[in-house]
Short mmCIF file of C-alpha atoms in Angstrom, two decimals:
data_model
loop_
_atom_site.label_atom_id
_atom_site.label_comp_id
_atom_site.label_asym_id
_atom_site.label_seq_id
_atom_site.Cartn_x
_atom_site.Cartn_y
_atom_site.Cartn_z
CA MET A 939 -11.27 -4.49 -0.20
CA SER A 940 -9.63 -2.43 -2.96
CA PRO A 941 -11.76 -1.85 -6.05
CA ILE A 942 -11.66 -4.34 -8.89
CA GLY A 943 -11.10 -2.75 -12.29
CA VAL A 944 -13.08 -4.33 -15.12
CA PHE A 945 -11.60 -3.60 -18.54
CA GLY A 946 -13.63 -5.10 -21.38
CA GLY A 947 -13.05 -4.96 -25.10
CA THR A 948 -12.61 -6.92 -28.28
CA PHE A 949 -8.80 -6.62 -27.96
CA ASP A 950 -8.42 -7.35 -31.67
CA PRO A 951 -5.51 -7.20 -30.94
CA ILE A 952 -4.51 -6.00 -27.46
CA HIS A 953 -1.62 -3.51 -27.55
CA TYR A 954 0.48 -1.22 -25.38
CA GLY A 955 -2.18 1.52 -25.45
CA HIS A 956 -4.57 -0.78 -23.57
CA LEU A 957 -1.88 -2.03 -21.22
CA ARG A 958 -0.41 1.35 -20.32
CA SER A 959 -3.82 2.88 -19.54
CA ALA A 960 -4.73 -0.09 -17.34
CA TYR A 961 -1.39 0.07 -15.53
CA GLU A 962 -1.74 3.78 -14.75
CA LEU A 963 -5.27 3.29 -13.43
CA LEU A 964 -4.14 0.33 -11.33
CA GLN A 965 -1.57 2.55 -9.62
CA ASP A 966 -3.28 5.94 -9.53
CA LEU A 967 -6.67 4.68 -8.33
CA GLY A 968 -5.29 2.08 -5.92
CA LEU A 969 -7.14 -0.76 -7.63
CA GLY A 970 -6.73 -4.23 -6.21
CA GLU A 971 -6.57 -5.65 -9.73
CA VAL A 972 -7.49 -4.91 -13.32
CA ARG A 973 -9.52 -7.72 -14.84
CA PHE A 974 -9.30 -7.80 -18.65
CA VAL A 975 -12.50 -9.23 -20.11
CA PRO A 976 -12.23 -10.09 -23.83
CA SER A 977 -15.59 -9.90 -25.56
CA ALA A 978 -16.72 -13.24 -26.95
CA GLU A 979 -19.50 -11.83 -29.17
CA PRO A 980 -19.24 -8.02 -29.26
CA PRO A 981 -22.79 -6.72 -29.73
CA HIS A 982 -21.90 -3.39 -31.37
CA ARG A 983 -19.39 -4.72 -33.83
CA GLY A 984 -20.51 -8.02 -35.29
CA SER A 985 -17.73 -10.38 -36.34
CA THR A 986 -14.17 -9.80 -35.17
CA PHE A 987 -11.05 -10.25 -37.29
CA ALA A 988 -9.29 -12.74 -35.02
CA PRO A 989 -11.43 -15.54 -33.57
CA ALA A 990 -12.49 -15.30 -29.92
CA GLY A 991 -10.14 -17.99 -28.63
CA LEU A 992 -7.13 -16.39 -30.29
CA ARG A 993 -8.00 -12.93 -28.94
CA TYR A 994 -8.33 -14.43 -25.46
CA ARG A 995 -4.92 -16.07 -25.81
CA MET A 996 -3.35 -12.76 -26.88
CA VAL A 997 -4.73 -11.02 -23.78
CA GLU A 998 -3.58 -13.89 -21.59
CA VAL A 999 -0.04 -13.61 -22.96
CA ALA A 1000 -0.07 -9.80 -22.71
CA VAL A 1001 -0.92 -9.68 -19.00
CA ALA A 1002 1.15 -12.68 -17.89
CA GLY A 1003 3.60 -11.85 -15.12
CA GLN A 1004 2.20 -8.41 -14.30
CA ASP A 1005 1.06 -8.13 -10.70
CA GLY A 1006 -2.51 -6.88 -10.51
CA PHE A 1007 -3.43 -7.89 -14.06
CA MET A 1008 -5.60 -10.91 -14.85
CA VAL A 1009 -7.82 -12.11 -17.68
CA ASP A 1010 -11.42 -13.21 -17.16
CA ASP A 1011 -13.15 -15.63 -19.54
CA CYS A 1012 -16.68 -15.11 -18.18
CA GLU A 1013 -18.04 -13.93 -21.52
CA PHE A 1014 -16.95 -17.18 -23.16
CA HIS A 1015 -19.28 -19.17 -20.93
CA ARG A 1016 -22.44 -17.25 -21.82
CA GLY A 1017 -24.45 -17.62 -24.97
CA GLY A 1018 -25.51 -14.67 -27.07
CA PRO A 1019 -24.07 -11.16 -27.28
CA SER A 1020 -21.48 -10.16 -24.68
CA TYR A 1021 -23.32 -7.37 -22.91
CA THR A 1022 -21.36 -5.41 -20.31
CA VAL A 1023 -24.29 -5.30 -17.90
CA ASP A 1024 -24.38 -9.12 -17.80
CA THR A 1025 -20.64 -9.30 -17.24
CA LEU A 1026 -20.81 -6.84 -14.35
CA ALA A 1027 -23.71 -8.76 -12.81
CA ALA A 1028 -21.66 -11.98 -12.98
CA ILE A 1029 -18.62 -10.34 -11.36
CA ARG A 1030 -20.84 -8.71 -8.74
CA ALA A 1031 -22.35 -12.12 -7.89
CA GLU A 1032 -18.82 -13.51 -7.50
CA HIS A 1033 -17.44 -10.71 -5.33
CA GLY A 1034 -20.43 -9.53 -3.30
CA ALA A 1035 -20.18 -5.94 -2.13
CA ALA A 1036 -16.63 -5.32 -3.35
CA PRO A 1037 -16.25 -2.04 -5.28
CA LEU A 1038 -16.21 -2.57 -9.05
CA CYS A 1039 -14.84 -0.02 -11.49
CA LEU A 1040 -15.81 -0.37 -15.13
CA ILE A 1041 -12.97 1.13 -17.17
CA VAL A 1042 -13.98 2.76 -20.45
CA GLY A 1043 -12.39 5.16 -22.89
CA MET A 1044 -13.93 8.50 -23.77
CA ASP A 1045 -15.38 7.23 -27.06
CA ALA A 1046 -17.10 4.35 -25.30
CA TYR A 1047 -18.47 6.66 -22.60
CA LEU A 1048 -19.93 9.04 -25.18
CA GLY A 1049 -21.88 6.11 -26.61
CA LEU A 1050 -23.05 4.85 -23.21
CA THR A 1051 -26.74 5.60 -23.76
CA ALA A 1052 -26.78 3.14 -26.69
CA TRP A 1053 -25.56 0.25 -24.52
CA HIS A 1054 -27.86 -2.61 -23.62
CA ARG A 1055 -29.63 -1.81 -20.28
CA TRP A 1056 -27.20 1.02 -19.73
CA THR A 1057 -29.22 2.52 -16.89
CA GLU A 1058 -28.45 -0.55 -14.77
CA ILE A 1059 -24.68 -0.25 -15.02
CA LEU A 1060 -24.17 2.25 -12.19
CA GLY A 1061 -26.20 -0.03 -9.94
CA LEU A 1062 -23.50 -2.64 -10.44
CA ALA A 1063 -20.25 -0.66 -10.72
CA HIS A 1064 -18.57 2.71 -10.81
CA ILE A 1065 -17.61 4.01 -14.24
CA VAL A 1066 -14.02 5.18 -14.66
CA VAL A 1067 -13.50 7.15 -17.86
CA ALA A 1068 -9.89 7.07 -19.06
CA HIS A 1069 -9.18 10.00 -21.36
CA ARG A 1070 -6.35 11.96 -22.85
CA PRO A 1071 -5.08 14.97 -20.84
CA GLY A 1072 -7.15 18.12 -21.40
CA TRP A 1073 -10.36 16.35 -22.40
CA GLN A 1074 -13.55 16.95 -20.44
CA LEU A 1075 -16.67 14.87 -19.99
CA PRO A 1076 -19.88 16.26 -21.55
CA ASP A 1077 -21.94 18.51 -19.26
CA THR A 1078 -25.14 18.61 -21.31
CA GLY A 1079 -27.73 16.08 -22.41
CA ALA A 1080 -28.34 12.71 -20.78
CA LEU A 1081 -24.65 12.19 -20.03
CA GLY A 1082 -24.35 15.66 -18.54
CA GLU A 1083 -27.29 14.97 -16.24
CA LEU A 1084 -25.77 11.63 -15.27
CA LEU A 1085 -22.44 13.27 -14.46
CA ALA A 1086 -24.13 15.98 -12.39
CA GLU A 1087 -25.88 13.31 -10.34
CA CYS A 1088 -23.16 10.67 -10.06
CA GLY A 1089 -19.85 12.35 -10.86
CA THR A 1090 -17.07 12.58 -8.28
CA GLU A 1091 -13.51 13.89 -8.16
CA ASP A 1092 -12.79 11.99 -4.94
CA VAL A 1093 -11.07 8.70 -5.73
CA GLY A 1094 -11.79 7.62 -2.17
CA GLU A 1095 -15.46 7.24 -3.08
CA LEU A 1096 -14.48 4.42 -5.45
CA HIS A 1097 -13.17 2.59 -2.39
CA ARG A 1098 -15.90 3.49 0.11
CA GLN A 1099 -18.87 2.71 -2.12
CA SER A 1100 -19.42 -0.46 -4.14
CA CYS A 1101 -20.91 1.26 -7.21
CA GLY A 1102 -22.74 4.31 -8.49
CA ARG A 1103 -20.09 6.95 -9.16
CA ILE A 1104 -18.51 8.32 -12.35
CA TYR A 1105 -14.85 9.25 -12.10
CA HIS A 1106 -12.63 10.50 -14.92
CA HIS A 1107 -8.88 10.22 -15.03
CA ALA A 1108 -6.35 11.37 -17.60
CA VAL A 1109 -3.94 8.67 -18.79
CA THR A 1110 -1.00 8.64 -21.16
CA GLN A 1111 -2.40 8.30 -24.67
CA LEU A 1112 -0.19 6.14 -26.86
CA GLU A 1113 -1.10 6.69 -30.50
CA ILE A 1114 -1.75 3.01 -31.18
CA ALA A 1115 -4.99 1.60 -32.56
CA SER A 1116 -6.03 -1.99 -33.18
CA THR A 1117 -7.40 -1.02 -36.59
CA GLU A 1118 -4.04 0.39 -37.67
CA ILE A 1119 -2.22 -2.70 -36.39
CA ARG A 1120 -4.48 -4.95 -38.48
CA GLU A 1121 -3.92 -2.78 -41.55
CA LEU A 1122 -0.17 -2.77 -40.97
CA VAL A 1123 -0.05 -6.58 -40.71
CA ALA A 1124 -2.30 -6.98 -43.76
CA ALA A 1125 0.21 -4.84 -45.69
CA GLY A 1126 2.97 -7.30 -44.80
CA LYS A 1127 4.64 -5.19 -42.12
CA ASP A 1128 5.83 -6.28 -38.70
CA PRO A 1129 3.87 -5.04 -35.62
CA ARG A 1130 6.85 -5.41 -33.30
CA PHE A 1131 7.06 -2.83 -30.47
CA LEU A 1132 3.33 -2.02 -30.67
CA MET A 1133 2.46 -4.83 -28.27
CA PRO A 1134 4.29 -7.41 -26.13
CA ASP A 1135 6.46 -9.81 -28.12
CA GLY A 1136 4.26 -12.76 -27.17
CA VAL A 1137 1.21 -11.09 -28.73
CA ARG A 1138 3.19 -10.23 -31.85
CA ASP A 1139 4.33 -13.84 -32.14
CA ILE A 1140 0.72 -15.09 -32.02
CA ILE A 1141 -0.29 -12.62 -34.74
CA VAL A 1142 2.61 -13.60 -37.00
CA GLU A 1143 2.32 -17.35 -36.47
CA SER A 1144 -1.49 -17.49 -36.82
CA GLY A 1145 -1.74 -15.13 -39.78
CA CYS A 1146 -5.01 -13.88 -38.29
CA TYR A 1147 -4.72 -10.39 -39.79
CA THR A 1148 -3.11 -11.33 -43.09
CA LYS A 1149 -5.30 -10.70 -46.12
#
């Protein structure tokens, strides 16, 4: 079975930067699918700007019609903070020994040691770090030790093993940020062409980012 990519986030809102990175990883790593998992109650952020149901709907609209993309609402059926380790455990229980690849950006990876039960994550999934071309993973400290033990440059290991490896892959970095989109909308400007039209329509019609 091809690996399942797990791409979590607040997606407040989802935009082409998220979608392009996921699409490149889907192709380059030979993933069977990329599963977008909107966070219901993000533990490191507190409240979101758009409510959970609206953020889920934006992701649903954004991935509609793209082969290999799907949205997973598992975090909306659990109480309490949406911890990644719990999400991976739920997906692992659903898919048995299938390879799982947790997709994270470089910033998220650098903060890995602050995650809830972070030491359990590689027992549930591989970690795929998507980064801009030319960037390198840290080779010192706790993350450097982890990379020395679990790092691989062989994408085939993501297929042959169900979990336990760290793989990094450069992706096209579109200079789009959810924070800047929210600020743009709050200033009365149109976010067209920063995300799929369906997502833009939800933002405009709901007024979720309008001050």
